[in-house]
Amino acid sequence: MTVDHGRTVEAARVGTGPLITRNSGFARVWGAQLLSQSATRMYQMGMLWWVLGQVVAGERGMASGIFLACAALPPVLFAPWIGRVVAAHPSGRVLRGAVVAAAAIGLVLAVVALVARLPLVAVYPGMLALASCQALFDPCLTKAIPELVDDADIENATAFEQSTFSLVGMAGAVLGAVLVGVAGPLLVVATSAAAYLAAAVVLGPVRFRPVESPEADADAPAGVLRTWRMLASRPFIRIALVCFAAANFFITATFVVLPLYTKDALAAPSTTLGLLEGALWLGMLLGTFSGARLPGSPSRIGAVCVALFGAALVVPGLVADRTVFLLCLLVAGWAVGATNVVFVALFQRTVPTAAKPAFFATMLALLGASFPLASLVFGVAGDLFGPQTLCLIQAVGLPPIALVLWLRSGRAAEAARAGAEEPRI
């Protein structure tokens, strides 16, 4: 690893202990990410269950689909603006501004819920606004990892960053479901606002070190379209993004299917929904910390994991049993977590530093574009078909994508091999 004289001592300490004990700045940023995403997930889970209780059975699919689309639209709608903001402003300022804005939104919703019954129509724009703040926070944090850790710690930092989605998925799913069951929407929005405020406090003392890009003059794309053209010289990454965007359509539909499955197939309370989502996120957490140890190229790992997710949904599509579904979601989550850490670490190493702000905003937009579409499509389908049928539709849709990823990424690697081998993690 090449380092300057000012970082030699710090680099020499890499691997002497857990990253979050060696690097207080990264530990604080990771803690803020845990708090921020937990708040967003608590609101999403708690208010989704509340919404389903406010509508009649024949409209639950559409109601949940629209709500989840509101949670997924901001990274897609605002991707060019997000990329510019993340590139133009210091990372610390962007991260702090995002959580402070989210806290303000949460406080407004809490006041409305306190003085009057929270209207159903306010829940949807609330989700859209909070998701917009999170859509700014997440790519900025990804871009800021090299500003907080040394090169040799990038995989470790990426694992922690990716594990946040799983940790808050478990905590947010369970806590959001419990809070809305105990005290309705007021406790959910108030707790979320408090978590955003805590994230802002934790971020306060963190200092970020600017990372100079030696290739900034030669390769400095400034937007989503220019980023996509930049990827033309990196066919493996471009094909991987397209395949995972297609796979995400079926994978993220799980968040639409789970509440419908809980209410209709299992006839269970909100706590069961929390357990089911918790199993999915626990699997992601396990996959996040084991994915970097898997043998083989990223393309092969990704193809196998996409196929495994589809296979895991076949059984609950045939048998409506809570324990069976919990185990299947654990396996499916592991497949997603393993894929995420392998590919995000790959992107950190292969995408030029100057291109990272726009690239990560583009990546989230491309992958996230399938979520609102899946929410609406599977939401409508949920009013026409049973939730077990929806599981089988998901299972059937993923293997062809896995096959394309396996074959096409292999060809891309062969085409690039004249200059360099396909990157391995």
PDB file of N, CA and C in Angstrom, residues 116-211:
ATOM      1  N   ALA A 116     -53.391  16.472  17.145  1.00  0.00           N
ATOM      2  CA  ALA A 116     -54.563  15.967  16.415  1.00  0.00           C
ATOM      3  C   ALA A 116     -54.236  14.584  15.873  1.00  0.00           C
ATOM      4  N   ARG A 117     -55.239  13.872  15.454  1.00  0.00           N
ATOM      5  CA  ARG A 117     -55.021  12.547  14.875  1.00  0.00           C
ATOM      6  C   ARG A 117     -54.262  12.690  13.554  1.00  0.00           C
ATOM      7  N   LEU A 118     -53.141  11.992  13.435  1.00  0.00           N
ATOM      8  CA  LEU A 118     -52.319  12.102  12.230  1.00  0.00           C
ATOM      9  C   LEU A 118     -53.122  11.639  11.018  1.00  0.00           C
ATOM     10  N   PRO A 119     -53.345  12.519  10.045  1.00  0.00           N
ATOM     11  CA  PRO A 119     -54.139  12.108   8.879  1.00  0.00           C
ATOM     12  C   PRO A 119     -53.359  11.140   7.989  1.00  0.00           C
ATOM     13  N   LEU A 120     -54.087  10.218   7.400  1.00  0.00           N
ATOM     14  CA  LEU A 120     -53.452   9.222   6.539  1.00  0.00           C
ATOM     15  C   LEU A 120     -52.699   9.881   5.389  1.00  0.00           C
ATOM     16  N   VAL A 121     -53.245  10.994   4.887  1.00  0.00           N
ATOM     17  CA  VAL A 121     -52.637  11.660   3.740  1.00  0.00           C
ATOM     18  C   VAL A 121     -51.275  12.253   4.087  1.00  0.00           C
ATOM     19  N   ALA A 122     -50.993  12.515   5.367  1.00  0.00           N
ATOM     20  CA  ALA A 122     -49.709  13.090   5.754  1.00  0.00           C
ATOM     21  C   ALA A 122     -48.602  12.052   5.854  1.00  0.00           C
ATOM     22  N   VAL A 123     -48.964  10.786   5.979  1.00  0.00           N
ATOM     23  CA  VAL A 123     -47.980   9.732   6.172  1.00  0.00           C
ATOM     24  C   VAL A 123     -47.122   9.544   4.915  1.00  0.00           C
ATOM     25  N   TYR A 124     -47.729   9.688   3.763  1.00  0.00           N
ATOM     26  CA  TYR A 124     -47.014   9.445   2.510  1.00  0.00           C
ATOM     27  C   TYR A 124     -45.960  10.519   2.216  1.00  0.00           C
ATOM     28  N   PRO A 125     -46.309  11.812   2.240  1.00  0.00           N
ATOM     29  CA  PRO A 125     -45.251  12.824   2.043  1.00  0.00           C
ATOM     30  C   PRO A 125     -44.201  12.792   3.146  1.00  0.00           C
ATOM     31  N   GLY A 126     -44.598  12.388   4.366  1.00  0.00           N
ATOM     32  CA  GLY A 126     -43.610  12.237   5.433  1.00  0.00           C
ATOM     33  C   GLY A 126     -42.573  11.192   5.083  1.00  0.00           C
ATOM     34  N   MET A 127     -43.035  10.065   4.545  1.00  0.00           N
ATOM     35  CA  MET A 127     -42.105   9.023   4.125  1.00  0.00           C
ATOM     36  C   MET A 127     -41.217   9.519   2.992  1.00  0.00           C
ATOM     37  N   LEU A 128     -41.780  10.229   2.049  1.00  0.00           N
ATOM     38  CA  LEU A 128     -41.008  10.760   0.924  1.00  0.00           C
ATOM     39  C   LEU A 128     -39.930  11.726   1.406  1.00  0.00           C
ATOM     40  N   ALA A 129     -40.271  12.600   2.352  1.00  0.00           N
ATOM     41  CA  ALA A 129     -39.308  13.592   2.846  1.00  0.00           C
ATOM     42  C   ALA A 129     -38.180  12.930   3.637  1.00  0.00           C
ATOM     43  N   LEU A 130     -38.515  12.008   4.521  1.00  0.00           N
ATOM     44  CA  LEU A 130     -37.481  11.327   5.300  1.00  0.00           C
ATOM     45  C   LEU A 130     -36.577  10.487   4.403  1.00  0.00           C
ATOM     46  N   ALA A 131     -37.167   9.822   3.418  1.00  0.00           N
ATOM     47  CA  ALA A 131     -36.370   9.027   2.485  1.00  0.00           C
ATOM     48  C   ALA A 131     -35.452   9.914   1.649  1.00  0.00           C
ATOM     49  N   SER A 132     -35.870  11.150   1.376  1.00  0.00           N
ATOM     50  CA  SER A 132     -35.021  12.080   0.623  1.00  0.00           C
ATOM     51  C   SER A 132     -33.775  12.436   1.423  1.00  0.00           C
ATOM     52  N   CYS A 133     -33.936  12.663   2.714  1.00  0.00           N
ATOM     53  CA  CYS A 133     -32.782  12.950   3.573  1.00  0.00           C
ATOM     54  C   CYS A 133     -31.840  11.752   3.610  1.00  0.00           C
ATOM     55  N   GLN A 134     -32.397  10.567   3.722  1.00  0.00           N
ATOM     56  CA  GLN A 134     -31.571   9.355   3.759  1.00  0.00           C
ATOM     57  C   GLN A 134     -30.875   9.125   2.423  1.00  0.00           C
ATOM     58  N   ALA A 135     -31.546   9.478   1.330  1.00  0.00           N
ATOM     59  CA  ALA A 135     -30.957   9.318  -0.004  1.00  0.00           C
ATOM     60  C   ALA A 135     -29.746  10.216  -0.194  1.00  0.00           C
ATOM     61  N   LEU A 136     -29.678  11.319   0.528  1.00  0.00           N
ATOM     62  CA  LEU A 136     -28.506  12.192   0.487  1.00  0.00           C
ATOM     63  C   LEU A 136     -27.412  11.677   1.418  1.00  0.00           C
ATOM     64  N   PHE A 137     -27.809  11.156   2.564  1.00  0.00           N
ATOM     65  CA  PHE A 137     -26.862  10.681   3.573  1.00  0.00           C
ATOM     66  C   PHE A 137     -26.069   9.462   3.074  1.00  0.00           C
ATOM     67  N   ASP A 138     -26.744   8.478   2.496  1.00  0.00           N
ATOM     68  CA  ASP A 138     -26.107   7.192   2.184  1.00  0.00           C
ATOM     69  C   ASP A 138     -24.972   7.281   1.160  1.00  0.00           C
ATOM     70  N   PRO A 139     -25.179   7.887  -0.028  1.00  0.00           N
ATOM     71  CA  PRO A 139     -24.053   7.962  -0.975  1.00  0.00           C
ATOM     72  C   PRO A 139     -22.921   8.851  -0.481  1.00  0.00           C
ATOM     73  N   CYS A 140     -23.255   9.868   0.318  1.00  0.00           N
ATOM     74  CA  CYS A 140     -22.210  10.727   0.880  1.00  0.00           C
ATOM     75  C   CYS A 140     -21.326   9.925   1.828  1.00  0.00           C
ATOM     76  N   LEU A 141     -21.939   9.069   2.650  1.00  0.00           N
ATOM     77  CA  LEU A 141     -21.151   8.241   3.552  1.00  0.00           C
ATOM     78  C   LEU A 141     -20.251   7.276   2.777  1.00  0.00           C
ATOM     79  N   THR A 142     -20.812   6.669   1.720  1.00  0.00           N
ATOM     80  CA  THR A 142     -20.005   5.754   0.898  1.00  0.00           C
ATOM     81  C   THR A 142     -18.815   6.471   0.290  1.00  0.00           C
ATOM     82  N   LYS A 143     -19.051   7.659  -0.237  1.00  0.00           N
ATOM     83  CA  LYS A 143     -17.984   8.465  -0.832  1.00  0.00           C
ATOM     84  C   LYS A 143     -16.944   8.878   0.212  1.00  0.00           C
ATOM     85  N   ALA A 144     -17.386   9.050   1.475  1.00  0.00           N
ATOM     86  CA  ALA A 144     -16.506   9.563   2.521  1.00  0.00           C
ATOM     87  C   ALA A 144     -15.629   8.498   3.163  1.00  0.00           C
ATOM     88  N   ILE A 145     -15.852   7.225   2.869  1.00  0.00           N
ATOM     89  CA  ILE A 145     -15.062   6.168   3.515  1.00  0.00           C
ATOM     90  C   ILE A 145     -13.562   6.372   3.333  1.00  0.00           C
ATOM     91  N   PRO A 146     -13.063   6.679   2.106  1.00  0.00           N
ATOM     92  CA  PRO A 146     -11.622   6.931   1.971  1.00  0.00           C
ATOM     93  C   PRO A 146     -11.148   8.169   2.726  1.00  0.00           C
ATOM     94  N   GLU A 147     -12.055   9.052   3.124  1.00  0.00           N
ATOM     95  CA  GLU A 147     -11.694  10.231   3.908  1.00  0.00           C
ATOM     96  C   GLU A 147     -11.565   9.907   5.390  1.00  0.00           C
ATOM     97  N   LEU A 148     -11.972   8.699   5.766  1.00  0.00           N
ATOM     98  CA  LEU A 148     -11.974   8.312   7.177  1.00  0.00           C
ATOM     99  C   LEU A 148     -11.019   7.171   7.489  1.00  0.00           C
ATOM    100  N   VAL A 149     -10.765   6.289   6.516  1.00  0.00           N
ATOM    101  CA  VAL A 149      -9.937   5.108   6.777  1.00  0.00           C
ATOM    102  C   VAL A 149      -8.844   5.001   5.724  1.00  0.00           C
ATOM    103  N   ASP A 150      -7.825   4.190   6.037  1.00  0.00           N
ATOM    104  CA  ASP A 150      -6.756   3.924   5.077  1.00  0.00           C
ATOM    105  C   ASP A 150      -7.179   2.878   4.064  1.00  0.00           C
ATOM    106  N   ASP A 151      -6.411   2.785   2.989  1.00  0.00           N
ATOM    107  CA  ASP A 151      -6.764   1.886   1.888  1.00  0.00           C
ATOM    108  C   ASP A 151      -6.933   0.444   2.360  1.00  0.00           C
ATOM    109  N   ALA A 152      -6.067  -0.011   3.232  1.00  0.00           N
ATOM    110  CA  ALA A 152      -6.132  -1.397   3.688  1.00  0.00           C
ATOM    111  C   ALA A 152      -7.366  -1.677   4.529  1.00  0.00           C
ATOM    112  N   ASP A 153      -8.036  -0.630   4.993  1.00  0.00           N
ATOM    113  CA  ASP A 153      -9.235  -0.799   5.819  1.00  0.00           C
ATOM    114  C   ASP A 153     -10.528  -0.629   5.028  1.00  0.00           C
ATOM    115  N   ILE A 154     -10.440  -0.467   3.724  1.00  0.00           N
ATOM    116  CA  ILE A 154     -11.642  -0.193   2.933  1.00  0.00           C
ATOM    117  C   ILE A 154     -12.639  -1.350   3.024  1.00  0.00           C
ATOM    118  N   GLU A 155     -12.144  -2.615   2.927  1.00  0.00           N
ATOM    119  CA  GLU A 155     -13.071  -3.745   3.035  1.00  0.00           C
ATOM    120  C   GLU A 155     -13.754  -3.777   4.397  1.00  0.00           C
ATOM    121  N   ASN A 156     -12.959  -3.536   5.462  1.00  0.00           N
ATOM    122  CA  ASN A 156     -13.546  -3.529   6.799  1.00  0.00           C
ATOM    123  C   ASN A 156     -14.593  -2.423   6.938  1.00  0.00           C
ATOM    124  N   ALA A 157     -14.249  -1.234   6.464  1.00  0.00           N
ATOM    125  CA  ALA A 157     -15.196  -0.120   6.555  1.00  0.00           C
ATOM    126  C   ALA A 157     -16.442  -0.389   5.723  1.00  0.00           C
ATOM    127  N   THR A 158     -16.258  -0.974   4.541  1.00  0.00           N
ATOM    128  CA  THR A 158     -17.396  -1.309   3.686  1.00  0.00           C
ATOM    129  C   THR A 158     -18.295  -2.333   4.361  1.00  0.00           C
ATOM    130  N   ALA A 159     -17.684  -3.323   5.030  1.00  0.00           N
ATOM    131  CA  ALA A 159     -18.477  -4.327   5.736  1.00  0.00           C
ATOM    132  C   ALA A 159     -19.322  -3.684   6.832  1.00  0.00           C
ATOM    133  N   PHE A 160     -18.715  -2.761   7.588  1.00  0.00           N
ATOM    134  CA  PHE A 160     -19.481  -2.071   8.621  1.00  0.00           C
ATOM    135  C   PHE A 160     -20.603  -1.235   7.996  1.00  0.00           C
ATOM    136  N   GLU A 161     -20.256  -0.508   6.929  1.00  0.00           N
ATOM    137  CA  GLU A 161     -21.263   0.331   6.272  1.00  0.00           C
ATOM    138  C   GLU A 161     -22.428  -0.505   5.759  1.00  0.00           C
ATOM    139  N   GLN A 162     -22.118  -1.625   5.104  1.00  0.00           N
ATOM    140  CA  GLN A 162     -23.173  -2.469   4.568  1.00  0.00           C
ATOM    141  C   GLN A 162     -23.944  -3.184   5.673  1.00  0.00           C
ATOM    142  N   SER A 163     -23.258  -3.490   6.785  1.00  0.00           N
ATOM    143  CA  SER A 163     -23.940  -4.178   7.879  1.00  0.00           C
ATOM    144  C   SER A 163     -25.008  -3.304   8.507  1.00  0.00           C
ATOM    145  N   THR A 164     -24.884  -1.986   8.351  1.00  0.00           N
ATOM    146  CA  THR A 164     -25.863  -1.074   8.937  1.00  0.00           C
ATOM    147  C   THR A 164     -27.257  -1.372   8.426  1.00  0.00           C
ATOM    148  N   PHE A 165     -27.380  -1.646   7.127  1.00  0.00           N
ATOM    149  CA  PHE A 165     -28.688  -1.931   6.558  1.00  0.00           C
ATOM    150  C   PHE A 165     -29.327  -3.128   7.251  1.00  0.00           C
ATOM    151  N   SER A 166     -28.498  -4.129   7.582  1.00  0.00           N
ATOM    152  CA  SER A 166     -29.020  -5.323   8.234  1.00  0.00           C
ATOM    153  C   SER A 166     -29.341  -5.059   9.694  1.00  0.00           C
ATOM    154  N   LEU A 167     -28.434  -4.373  10.389  1.00  0.00           N
ATOM    155  CA  LEU A 167     -28.661  -4.098  11.814  1.00  0.00           C
ATOM    156  C   LEU A 167     -29.898  -3.245  12.028  1.00  0.00           C
ATOM    157  N   VAL A 168     -30.028  -2.179  11.252  1.00  0.00           N
ATOM    158  CA  VAL A 168     -31.198  -1.317  11.429  1.00  0.00           C
ATOM    159  C   VAL A 168     -32.445  -1.968  10.861  1.00  0.00           C
ATOM    160  N   GLY A 169     -32.260  -2.857   9.869  1.00  0.00           N
ATOM    161  CA  GLY A 169     -33.415  -3.585   9.373  1.00  0.00           C
ATOM    162  C   GLY A 169     -34.030  -4.429  10.464  1.00  0.00           C
ATOM    163  N   MET A 170     -33.182  -5.114  11.220  1.00  0.00           N
ATOM    164  CA  MET A 170     -33.686  -5.916  12.343  1.00  0.00           C
ATOM    165  C   MET A 170     -34.277  -5.032  13.427  1.00  0.00           C
ATOM    166  N   ALA A 171     -33.494  -4.053  13.883  1.00  0.00           N
ATOM    167  CA  ALA A 171     -33.955  -3.199  14.983  1.00  0.00           C
ATOM    168  C   ALA A 171     -35.155  -2.358  14.567  1.00  0.00           C
ATOM    169  N   GLY A 172     -35.073  -1.752  13.392  1.00  0.00           N
ATOM    170  CA  GLY A 172     -36.163  -0.896  12.943  1.00  0.00           C
ATOM    171  C   GLY A 172     -37.443  -1.661  12.685  1.00  0.00           C
ATOM    172  N   ALA A 173     -37.312  -2.856  12.081  1.00  0.00           N
ATOM    173  CA  ALA A 173     -38.499  -3.655  11.795  1.00  0.00           C
ATOM    174  C   ALA A 173     -39.219  -4.049  13.072  1.00  0.00           C
ATOM    175  N   VAL A 174     -38.462  -4.573  14.038  1.00  0.00           N
ATOM    176  CA  VAL A 174     -39.072  -5.028  15.288  1.00  0.00           C
ATOM    177  C   VAL A 174     -39.578  -3.845  16.112  1.00  0.00           C
ATOM    178  N   LEU A 175     -38.721  -2.820  16.279  1.00  0.00           N
ATOM    179  CA  LEU A 175     -39.105  -1.687  17.119  1.00  0.00           C
ATOM    180  C   LEU A 175     -40.260  -0.907  16.523  1.00  0.00           C
ATOM    181  N   GLY A 176     -40.225  -0.685  15.209  1.00  0.00           N
ATOM    182  CA  GLY A 176     -41.316   0.033  14.569  1.00  0.00           C
ATOM    183  C   GLY A 176     -42.637  -0.692  14.729  1.00  0.00           C
ATOM    184  N   ALA A 177     -42.610  -2.020  14.550  1.00  0.00           N
ATOM    185  CA  ALA A 177     -43.838  -2.806  14.705  1.00  0.00           C
ATOM    186  C   ALA A 177     -44.340  -2.767  16.140  1.00  0.00           C
ATOM    187  N   VAL A 178     -43.428  -2.842  17.119  1.00  0.00           N
ATOM    188  CA  VAL A 178     -43.827  -2.818  18.528  1.00  0.00           C
ATOM    189  C   VAL A 178     -44.380  -1.449  18.908  1.00  0.00           C
ATOM    190  N   LEU A 179     -43.688  -0.381  18.497  1.00  0.00           N
ATOM    191  CA  LEU A 179     -44.113   0.970  18.871  1.00  0.00           C
ATOM    192  C   LEU A 179     -45.498   1.308  18.328  1.00  0.00           C
ATOM    193  N   VAL A 180     -45.757   0.968  17.073  1.00  0.00           N
ATOM    194  CA  VAL A 180     -47.059   1.298  16.498  1.00  0.00           C
ATOM    195  C   VAL A 180     -48.151   0.452  17.135  1.00  0.00           C
ATOM    196  N   GLY A 181     -47.798  -0.773  17.567  1.00  0.00           N
ATOM    197  CA  GLY A 181     -48.781  -1.596  18.242  1.00  0.00           C
ATOM    198  C   GLY A 181     -49.087  -1.117  19.642  1.00  0.00           C
ATOM    199  N   VAL A 182     -48.119  -0.496  20.305  1.00  0.00           N
ATOM    200  CA  VAL A 182     -48.295  -0.037  21.687  1.00  0.00           C
ATOM    201  C   VAL A 182     -48.995   1.310  21.748  1.00  0.00           C
ATOM    202  N   ALA A 183     -48.542   2.260  20.928  1.00  0.00           N
ATOM    203  CA  ALA A 183     -49.049   3.632  21.088  1.00  0.00           C
ATOM    204  C   ALA A 183     -49.382   4.322  19.775  1.00  0.00           C
ATOM    205  N   GLY A 184     -49.447   3.600  18.681  1.00  0.00           N
ATOM    206  CA  GLY A 184     -49.837   4.217  17.426  1.00  0.00           C
ATOM    207  C   GLY A 184     -48.745   5.069  16.807  1.00  0.00           C
ATOM    208  N   PRO A 185     -49.091   5.920  15.855  1.00  0.00           N
ATOM    209  CA  PRO A 185     -48.084   6.652  15.079  1.00  0.00           C
ATOM    210  C   PRO A 185     -47.294   7.684  15.881  1.00  0.00           C
ATOM    211  N   LEU A 186     -47.861   8.248  16.939  1.00  0.00           N
ATOM    212  CA  LEU A 186     -47.155   9.289  17.689  1.00  0.00           C
ATOM    213  C   LEU A 186     -45.820   8.801  18.212  1.00  0.00           C
ATOM    214  N   LEU A 187     -45.801   7.653  18.849  1.00  0.00           N
ATOM    215  CA  LEU A 187     -44.558   7.138  19.418  1.00  0.00           C
ATOM    216  C   LEU A 187     -43.545   6.799  18.337  1.00  0.00           C
ATOM    217  N   VAL A 188     -44.022   6.357  17.190  1.00  0.00           N
ATOM    218  CA  VAL A 188     -43.119   6.019  16.080  1.00  0.00           C
ATOM    219  C   VAL A 188     -42.401   7.262  15.577  1.00  0.00           C
ATOM    220  N   VAL A 189     -43.164   8.327  15.271  1.00  0.00           N
ATOM    221  CA  VAL A 189     -42.534   9.520  14.687  1.00  0.00           C
ATOM    222  C   VAL A 189     -41.687  10.248  15.724  1.00  0.00           C
ATOM    223  N   ALA A 190     -42.087  10.234  16.988  1.00  0.00           N
ATOM    224  CA  ALA A 190     -41.301  10.904  18.024  1.00  0.00           C
ATOM    225  C   ALA A 190     -39.973  10.187  18.244  1.00  0.00           C
ATOM    226  N   THR A 191     -39.985   8.865  18.264  1.00  0.00           N
ATOM    227  CA  THR A 191     -38.756   8.101  18.441  1.00  0.00           C
ATOM    228  C   THR A 191     -37.827   8.283  17.247  1.00  0.00           C
ATOM    229  N   SER A 192     -38.395   8.322  16.061  1.00  0.00           N
ATOM    230  CA  SER A 192     -37.578   8.539  14.856  1.00  0.00           C
ATOM    231  C   SER A 192     -36.906   9.913  14.905  1.00  0.00           C
ATOM    232  N   ALA A 193     -37.646  10.947  15.291  1.00  0.00           N
ATOM    233  CA  ALA A 193     -37.077  12.293  15.370  1.00  0.00           C
ATOM    234  C   ALA A 193     -35.938  12.338  16.380  1.00  0.00           C
ATOM    235  N   ALA A 194     -36.116  11.662  17.518  1.00  0.00           N
ATOM    236  CA  ALA A 194     -35.058  11.632  18.532  1.00  0.00           C
ATOM    237  C   ALA A 194     -33.807  10.941  18.014  1.00  0.00           C
ATOM    238  N   ALA A 195     -33.975   9.879  17.222  1.00  0.00           N
ATOM    239  CA  ALA A 195     -32.821   9.167  16.664  1.00  0.00           C
ATOM    240  C   ALA A 195     -32.064  10.032  15.662  1.00  0.00           C
ATOM    241  N   TYR A 196     -32.782  10.794  14.837  1.00  0.00           N
ATOM    242  CA  TYR A 196     -32.110  11.711  13.902  1.00  0.00           C
ATOM    243  C   TYR A 196     -31.312  12.770  14.661  1.00  0.00           C
ATOM    244  N   LEU A 197     -31.888  13.320  15.707  1.00  0.00           N
ATOM    245  CA  LEU A 197     -31.174  14.316  16.507  1.00  0.00           C
ATOM    246  C   LEU A 197     -29.912  13.720  17.127  1.00  0.00           C
ATOM    247  N   ALA A 198     -30.015  12.498  17.628  1.00  0.00           N
ATOM    248  CA  ALA A 198     -28.846  11.839  18.206  1.00  0.00           C
ATOM    249  C   ALA A 198     -27.756  11.638  17.160  1.00  0.00           C
ATOM    250  N   ALA A 199     -28.146  11.321  15.931  1.00  0.00           N
ATOM    251  CA  ALA A 199     -27.166  11.148  14.856  1.00  0.00           C
ATOM    252  C   ALA A 199     -26.414  12.449  14.592  1.00  0.00           C
ATOM    253  N   ALA A 200     -27.130  13.572  14.616  1.00  0.00           N
ATOM    254  CA  ALA A 200     -26.477  14.865  14.408  1.00  0.00           C
ATOM    255  C   ALA A 200     -25.469  15.161  15.506  1.00  0.00           C
ATOM    256  N   VAL A 201     -25.810  14.824  16.741  1.00  0.00           N
ATOM    257  CA  VAL A 201     -24.897  15.045  17.862  1.00  0.00           C
ATOM    258  C   VAL A 201     -23.651  14.179  17.721  1.00  0.00           C
ATOM    259  N   VAL A 202     -23.823  12.918  17.354  1.00  0.00           N
ATOM    260  CA  VAL A 202     -22.691  11.997  17.208  1.00  0.00           C
ATOM    261  C   VAL A 202     -21.735  12.467  16.116  1.00  0.00           C
ATOM    262  N   LEU A 203     -22.266  13.037  15.043  1.00  0.00           N
ATOM    263  CA  LEU A 203     -21.436  13.489  13.921  1.00  0.00           C
ATOM    264  C   LEU A 203     -20.644  14.755  14.234  1.00  0.00           C
ATOM    265  N   GLY A 204     -21.067  15.495  15.243  1.00  0.00           N
ATOM    266  CA  GLY A 204     -20.481  16.801  15.522  1.00  0.00           C
ATOM    267  C   GLY A 204     -18.968  16.875  15.505  1.00  0.00           C
ATOM    268  N   PRO A 205     -18.246  16.045  16.277  1.00  0.00           N
ATOM    269  CA  PRO A 205     -16.787  16.197  16.381  1.00  0.00           C
ATOM    270  C   PRO A 205     -15.983  15.579  15.231  1.00  0.00           C
ATOM    271  N   VAL A 206     -16.628  14.891  14.302  1.00  0.00           N
ATOM    272  CA  VAL A 206     -15.885  14.138  13.282  1.00  0.00           C
ATOM    273  C   VAL A 206     -15.210  15.086  12.297  1.00  0.00           C
ATOM    274  N   ARG A 207     -13.957  14.773  11.976  1.00  0.00           N
ATOM    275  CA  ARG A 207     -13.210  15.533  10.974  1.00  0.00           C
ATOM    276  C   ARG A 207     -12.879  14.618   9.804  1.00  0.00           C
ATOM    277  N   PHE A 208     -13.128  15.093   8.586  1.00  0.00           N
ATOM    278  CA  PHE A 208     -12.883  14.313   7.380  1.00  0.00           C
ATOM    279  C   PHE A 208     -11.642  14.854   6.684  1.00  0.00           C
ATOM    280  N   ARG A 209     -10.776  13.953   6.200  1.00  0.00           N
ATOM    281  CA  ARG A 209      -9.574  14.389   5.492  1.00  0.00           C
ATOM    282  C   ARG A 209      -9.838  14.322   3.983  1.00  0.00           C
ATOM    283  N   PRO A 210      -9.634  15.387   3.257  1.00  0.00           N
ATOM    284  CA  PRO A 210      -9.878  15.380   1.809  1.00  0.00           C
ATOM    285  C   PRO A 210      -8.983  14.360   1.117  1.00  0.00           C
ATOM    286  N   VAL A 211      -9.524  13.707   0.114  1.00  0.00           N
ATOM    287  CA  VAL A 211      -8.765  12.738  -0.677  1.00  0.00           C
ATOM    288  C   VAL A 211      -8.544  13.325  -2.051  1.00  0.00           C
TER     289      VAL A 211
END
